[in-house]
PDB file of C-alpha atoms in Angstrom:
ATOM      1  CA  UNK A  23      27.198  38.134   4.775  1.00 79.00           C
ATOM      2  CA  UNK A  24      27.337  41.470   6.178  1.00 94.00           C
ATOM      3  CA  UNK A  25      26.800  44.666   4.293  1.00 96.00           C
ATOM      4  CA  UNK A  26      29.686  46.588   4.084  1.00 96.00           C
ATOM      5  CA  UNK A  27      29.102  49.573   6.115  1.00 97.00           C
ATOM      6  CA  UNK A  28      27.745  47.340   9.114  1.00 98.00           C
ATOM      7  CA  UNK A  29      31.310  45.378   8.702  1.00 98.00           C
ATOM      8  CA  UNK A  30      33.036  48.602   8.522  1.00 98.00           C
ATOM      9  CA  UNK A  31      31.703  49.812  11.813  1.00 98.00           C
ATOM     10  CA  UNK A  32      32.094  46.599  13.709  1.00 98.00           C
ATOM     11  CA  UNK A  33      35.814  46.331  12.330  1.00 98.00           C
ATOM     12  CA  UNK A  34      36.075  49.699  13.438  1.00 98.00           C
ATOM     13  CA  UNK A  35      34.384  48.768  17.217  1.00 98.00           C
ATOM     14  CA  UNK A  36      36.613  45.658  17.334  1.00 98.00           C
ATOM     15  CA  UNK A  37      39.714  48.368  17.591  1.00 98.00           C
ATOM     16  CA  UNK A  38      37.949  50.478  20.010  1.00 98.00           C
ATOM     17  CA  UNK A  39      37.958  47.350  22.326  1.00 98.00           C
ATOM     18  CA  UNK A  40      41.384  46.501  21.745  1.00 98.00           C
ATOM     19  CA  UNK A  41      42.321  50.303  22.665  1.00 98.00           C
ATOM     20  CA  UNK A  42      40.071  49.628  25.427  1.00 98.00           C
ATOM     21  CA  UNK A  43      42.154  47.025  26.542  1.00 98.00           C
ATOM     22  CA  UNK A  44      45.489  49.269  26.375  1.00 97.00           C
ATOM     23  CA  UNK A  45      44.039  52.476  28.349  1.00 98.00           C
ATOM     24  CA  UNK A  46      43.074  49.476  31.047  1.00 98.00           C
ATOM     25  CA  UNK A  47      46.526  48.001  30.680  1.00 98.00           C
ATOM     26  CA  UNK A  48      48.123  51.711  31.284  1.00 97.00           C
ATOM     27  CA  UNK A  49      45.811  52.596  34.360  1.00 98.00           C
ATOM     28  CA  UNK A  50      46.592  48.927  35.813  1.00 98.00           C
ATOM     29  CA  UNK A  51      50.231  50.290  35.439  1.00 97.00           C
ATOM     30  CA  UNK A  52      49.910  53.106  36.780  1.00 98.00           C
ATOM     31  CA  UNK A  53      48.214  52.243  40.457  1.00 98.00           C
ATOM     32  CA  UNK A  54      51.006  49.039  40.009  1.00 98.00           C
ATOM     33  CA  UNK A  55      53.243  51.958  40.246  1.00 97.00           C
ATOM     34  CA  UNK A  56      51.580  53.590  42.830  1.00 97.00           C
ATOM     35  CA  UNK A  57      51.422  50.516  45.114  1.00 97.00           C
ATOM     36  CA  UNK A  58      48.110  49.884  45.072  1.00 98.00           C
ATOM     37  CA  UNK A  59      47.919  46.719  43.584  1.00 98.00           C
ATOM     38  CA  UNK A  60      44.209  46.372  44.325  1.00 98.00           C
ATOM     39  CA  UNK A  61      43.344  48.306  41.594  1.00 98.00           C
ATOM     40  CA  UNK A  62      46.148  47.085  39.315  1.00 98.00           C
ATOM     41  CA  UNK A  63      44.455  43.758  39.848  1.00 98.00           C
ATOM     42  CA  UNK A  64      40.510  45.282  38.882  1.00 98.00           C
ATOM     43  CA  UNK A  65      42.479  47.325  36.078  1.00 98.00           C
ATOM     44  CA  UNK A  66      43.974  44.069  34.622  1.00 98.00           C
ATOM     45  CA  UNK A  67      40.785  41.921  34.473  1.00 97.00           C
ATOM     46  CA  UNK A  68      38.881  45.336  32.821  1.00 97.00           C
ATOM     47  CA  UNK A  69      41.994  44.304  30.420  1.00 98.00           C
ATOM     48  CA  UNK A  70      41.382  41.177  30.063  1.00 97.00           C
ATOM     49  CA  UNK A  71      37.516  41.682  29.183  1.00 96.00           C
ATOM     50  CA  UNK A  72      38.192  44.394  26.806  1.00 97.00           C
ATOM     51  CA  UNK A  73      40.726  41.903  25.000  1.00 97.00           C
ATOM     52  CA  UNK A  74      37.588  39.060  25.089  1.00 96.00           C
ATOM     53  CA  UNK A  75      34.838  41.640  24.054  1.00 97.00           C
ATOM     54  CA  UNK A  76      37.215  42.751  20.894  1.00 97.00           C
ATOM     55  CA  UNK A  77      37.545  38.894  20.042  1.00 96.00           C
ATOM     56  CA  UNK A  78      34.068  38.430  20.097  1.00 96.00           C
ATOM     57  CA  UNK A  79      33.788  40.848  17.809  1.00 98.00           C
ATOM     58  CA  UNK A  80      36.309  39.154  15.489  1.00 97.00           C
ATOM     59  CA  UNK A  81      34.312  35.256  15.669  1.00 96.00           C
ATOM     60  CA  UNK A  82      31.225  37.088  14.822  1.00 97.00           C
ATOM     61  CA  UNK A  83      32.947  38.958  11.849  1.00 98.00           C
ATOM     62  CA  UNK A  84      34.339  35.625  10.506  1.00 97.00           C
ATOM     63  CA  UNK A  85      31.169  33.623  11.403  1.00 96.00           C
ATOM     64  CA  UNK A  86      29.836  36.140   8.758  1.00 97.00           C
ATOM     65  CA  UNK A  87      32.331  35.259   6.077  1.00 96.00           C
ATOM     66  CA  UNK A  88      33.438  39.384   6.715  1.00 97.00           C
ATOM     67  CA  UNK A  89      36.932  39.831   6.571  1.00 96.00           C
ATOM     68  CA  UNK A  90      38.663  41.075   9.906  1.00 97.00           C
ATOM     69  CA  UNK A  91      40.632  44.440   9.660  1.00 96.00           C
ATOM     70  CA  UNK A  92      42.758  44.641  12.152  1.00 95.00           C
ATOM     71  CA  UNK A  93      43.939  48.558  12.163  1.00 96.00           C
ATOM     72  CA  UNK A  94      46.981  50.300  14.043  1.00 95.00           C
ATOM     73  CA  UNK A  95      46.706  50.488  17.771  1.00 95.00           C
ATOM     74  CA  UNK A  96      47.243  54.394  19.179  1.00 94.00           C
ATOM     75  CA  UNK A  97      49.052  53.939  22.590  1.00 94.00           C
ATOM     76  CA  UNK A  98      47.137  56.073  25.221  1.00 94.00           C
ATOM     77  CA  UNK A  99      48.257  59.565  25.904  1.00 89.00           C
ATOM     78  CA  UNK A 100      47.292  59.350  29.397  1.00 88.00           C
ATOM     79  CA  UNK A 101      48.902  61.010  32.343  1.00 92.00           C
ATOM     80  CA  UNK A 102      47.416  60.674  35.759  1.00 96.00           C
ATOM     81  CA  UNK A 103      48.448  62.972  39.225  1.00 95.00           C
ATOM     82  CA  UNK A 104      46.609  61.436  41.851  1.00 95.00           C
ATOM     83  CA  UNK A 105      44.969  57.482  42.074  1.00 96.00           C
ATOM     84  CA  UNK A 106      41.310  59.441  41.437  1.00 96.00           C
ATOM     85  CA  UNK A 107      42.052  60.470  37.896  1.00 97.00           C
ATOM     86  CA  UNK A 108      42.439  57.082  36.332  1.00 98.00           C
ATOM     87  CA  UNK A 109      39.119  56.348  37.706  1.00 98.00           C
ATOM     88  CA  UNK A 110      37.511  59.210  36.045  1.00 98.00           C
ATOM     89  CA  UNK A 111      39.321  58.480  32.709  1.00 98.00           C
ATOM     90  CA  UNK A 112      37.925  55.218  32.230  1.00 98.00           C
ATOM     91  CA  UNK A 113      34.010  55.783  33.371  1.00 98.00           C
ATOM     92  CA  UNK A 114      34.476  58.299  30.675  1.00 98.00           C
ATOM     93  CA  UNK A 115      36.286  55.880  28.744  1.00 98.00           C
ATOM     94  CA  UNK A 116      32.826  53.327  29.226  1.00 98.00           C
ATOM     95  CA  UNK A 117      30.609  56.047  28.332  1.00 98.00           C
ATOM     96  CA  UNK A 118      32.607  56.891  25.323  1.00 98.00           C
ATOM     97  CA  UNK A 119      32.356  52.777  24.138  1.00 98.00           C
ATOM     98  CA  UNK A 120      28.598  52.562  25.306  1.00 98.00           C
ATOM     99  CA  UNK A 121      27.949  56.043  22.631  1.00 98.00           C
ATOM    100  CA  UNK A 122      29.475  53.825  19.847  1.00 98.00           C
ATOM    101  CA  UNK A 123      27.685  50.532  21.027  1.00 98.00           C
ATOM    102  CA  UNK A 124      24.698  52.454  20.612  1.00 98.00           C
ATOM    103  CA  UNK A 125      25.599  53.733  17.535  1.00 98.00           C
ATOM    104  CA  UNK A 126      26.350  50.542  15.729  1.00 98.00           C
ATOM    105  CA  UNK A 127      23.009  49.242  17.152  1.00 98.00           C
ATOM    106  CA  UNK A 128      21.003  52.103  15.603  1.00 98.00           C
ATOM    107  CA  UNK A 129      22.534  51.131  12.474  1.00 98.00           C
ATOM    108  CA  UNK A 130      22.447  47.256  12.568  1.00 98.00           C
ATOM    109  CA  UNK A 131      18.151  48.219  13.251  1.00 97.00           C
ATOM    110  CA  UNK A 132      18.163  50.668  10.172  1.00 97.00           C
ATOM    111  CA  UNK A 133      19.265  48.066   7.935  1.00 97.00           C
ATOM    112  CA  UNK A 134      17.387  45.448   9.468  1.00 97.00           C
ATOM    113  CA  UNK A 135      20.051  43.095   9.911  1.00 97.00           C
ATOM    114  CA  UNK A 136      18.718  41.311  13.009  1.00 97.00           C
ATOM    115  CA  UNK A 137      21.491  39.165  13.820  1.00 96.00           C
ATOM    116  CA  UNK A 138      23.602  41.986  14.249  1.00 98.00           C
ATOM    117  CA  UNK A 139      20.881  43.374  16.383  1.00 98.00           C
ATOM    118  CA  UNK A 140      21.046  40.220  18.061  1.00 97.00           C
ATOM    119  CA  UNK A 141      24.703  39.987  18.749  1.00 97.00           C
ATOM    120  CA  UNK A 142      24.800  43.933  20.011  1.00 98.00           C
ATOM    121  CA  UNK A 143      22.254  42.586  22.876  1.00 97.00           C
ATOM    122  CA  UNK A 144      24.352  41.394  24.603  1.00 95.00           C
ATOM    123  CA  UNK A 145      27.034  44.063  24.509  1.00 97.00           C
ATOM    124  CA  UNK A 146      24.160  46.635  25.155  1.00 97.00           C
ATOM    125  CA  UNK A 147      23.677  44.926  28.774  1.00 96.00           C
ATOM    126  CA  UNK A 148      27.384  44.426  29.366  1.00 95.00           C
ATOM    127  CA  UNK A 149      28.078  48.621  28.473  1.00 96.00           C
ATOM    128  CA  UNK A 150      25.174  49.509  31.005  1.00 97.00           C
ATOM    129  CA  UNK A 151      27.232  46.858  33.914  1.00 96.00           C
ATOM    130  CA  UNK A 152      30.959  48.275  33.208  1.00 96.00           C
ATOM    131  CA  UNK A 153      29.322  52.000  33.296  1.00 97.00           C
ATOM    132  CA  UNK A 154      27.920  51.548  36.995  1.00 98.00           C
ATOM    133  CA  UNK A 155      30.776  49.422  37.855  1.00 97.00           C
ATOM    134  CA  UNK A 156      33.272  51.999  37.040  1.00 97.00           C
ATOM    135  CA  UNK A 157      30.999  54.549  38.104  1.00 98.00           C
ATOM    136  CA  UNK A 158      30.155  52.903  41.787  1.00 97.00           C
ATOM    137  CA  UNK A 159      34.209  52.616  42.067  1.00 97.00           C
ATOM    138  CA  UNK A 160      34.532  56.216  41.509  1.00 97.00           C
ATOM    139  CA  UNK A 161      32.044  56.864  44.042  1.00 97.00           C
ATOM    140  CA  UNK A 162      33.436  54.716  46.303  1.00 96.00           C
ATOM    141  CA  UNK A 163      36.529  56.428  45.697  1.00 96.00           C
ATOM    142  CA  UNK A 164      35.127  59.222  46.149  1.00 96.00           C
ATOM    143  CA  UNK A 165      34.023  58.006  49.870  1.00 95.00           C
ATOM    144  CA  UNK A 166      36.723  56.049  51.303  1.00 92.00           C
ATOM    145  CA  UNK A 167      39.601  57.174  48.723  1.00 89.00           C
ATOM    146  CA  UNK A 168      40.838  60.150  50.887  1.00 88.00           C
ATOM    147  CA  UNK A 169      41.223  58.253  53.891  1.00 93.00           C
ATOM    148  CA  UNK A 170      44.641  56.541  53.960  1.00 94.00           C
ATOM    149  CA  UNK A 171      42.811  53.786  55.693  1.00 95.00           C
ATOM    150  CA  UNK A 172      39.946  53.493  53.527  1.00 94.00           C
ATOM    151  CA  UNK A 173      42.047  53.541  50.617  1.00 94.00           C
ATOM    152  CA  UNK A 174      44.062  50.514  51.656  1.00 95.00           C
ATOM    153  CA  UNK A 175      40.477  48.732  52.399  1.00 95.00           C
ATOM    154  CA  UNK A 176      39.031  49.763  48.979  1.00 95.00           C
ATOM    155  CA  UNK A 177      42.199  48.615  47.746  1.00 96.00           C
ATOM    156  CA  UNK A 178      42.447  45.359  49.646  1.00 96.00           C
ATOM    157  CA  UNK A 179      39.038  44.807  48.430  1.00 95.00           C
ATOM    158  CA  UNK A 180      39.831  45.103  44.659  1.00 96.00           C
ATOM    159  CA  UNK A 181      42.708  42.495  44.994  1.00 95.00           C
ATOM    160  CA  UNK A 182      40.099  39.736  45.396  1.00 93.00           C
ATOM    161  CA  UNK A 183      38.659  40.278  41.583  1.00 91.00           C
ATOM    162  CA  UNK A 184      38.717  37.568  39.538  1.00 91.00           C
ATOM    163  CA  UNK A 185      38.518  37.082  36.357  1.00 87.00           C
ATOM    164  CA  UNK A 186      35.654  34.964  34.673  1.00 84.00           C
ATOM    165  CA  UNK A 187      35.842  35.031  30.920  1.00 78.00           C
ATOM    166  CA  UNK A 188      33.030  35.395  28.895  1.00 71.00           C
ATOM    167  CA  UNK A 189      32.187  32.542  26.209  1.00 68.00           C
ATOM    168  CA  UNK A 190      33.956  32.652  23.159  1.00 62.00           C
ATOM    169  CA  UNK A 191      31.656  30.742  21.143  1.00 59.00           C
ATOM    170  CA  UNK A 192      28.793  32.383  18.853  1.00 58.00           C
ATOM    171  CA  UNK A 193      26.034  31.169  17.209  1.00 54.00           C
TER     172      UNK A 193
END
């Protein structure tokens, strides 16, 4: 069984992830209302592994006989201007989630529970991937963005996403 800060915190992260997937949903809204349905489609997958990582979080809470609190939702209280701004929101929004990943992992080490340690691996690695995946789209962005043209190839690009989910089943 868990102590009861470490299940605090992770209780705690499994919300962040959920709100994760709601600031997603919004910016997938937003470029769906834009009509650039390229990045509604990358937007909606960054949903749909937000939704997975906050479930994983919830197995390995009850594979640890730790009861689950799920806590109230905030809607985000975003408003973008122009198709570069949502961009910038959410590698924020990564580097915001990787600072708490971190922080959880620091702990999980200071009280030597190693299969917490363990379990934070692998969301260590993922945090470092969706930081320089959001951060090479801003860049890209940044390149082709401008360009009506490039835009719709960025765009077009981003429509072929798929989503693979991750496994569902811990140790």
């Amino acid at each position: 069984m868990l102590q009861q800060e470490m299940a605090d915190m992770l209780n705690k992260q499994l919300n962040r992830e959920f709100f994760s997937a709601y600031l997603y949903l919004e910016i997938a809204n937003y470029y769906s209302d834009q009509g650039l349905d390229g990045f509604a489609n990358w937007f909606t997958i960054q949903t749909q592994e937000e939704r997975d990582h906050a479930m994983l979080f919830r197995i390995y809470l009850l594979n640890n006989d730790t009861h689950v609190q799920l806590m109230e939702i905030p809607a985000p209280n975003q408003s973008f201007s122009n198709p570069k701004m949502p961009l910038e929101a959410a590698l924020e929004h990564e580097r915001y989630i990787t600072s708490h990943i971190h922080e959880l992992y620091a702990e999980a080490h200071r009280l030597k529970d190693f299969r917490t340690v363990q379990f934070l691996d692998w969301f260590v690695k993922e945090q470092g991937e969706e930081e320089k995946n959001t951060n090479d789209l801003v860049k890209r962005f940044e390149l082709f963005g401008e360009d009506p043209k490039g835009l719709y190839l960025l765009d077009s690009e981003l429509a072929s996403r798929v989503y693979t989910a991750p496994s569902l089943v811990l140790d």
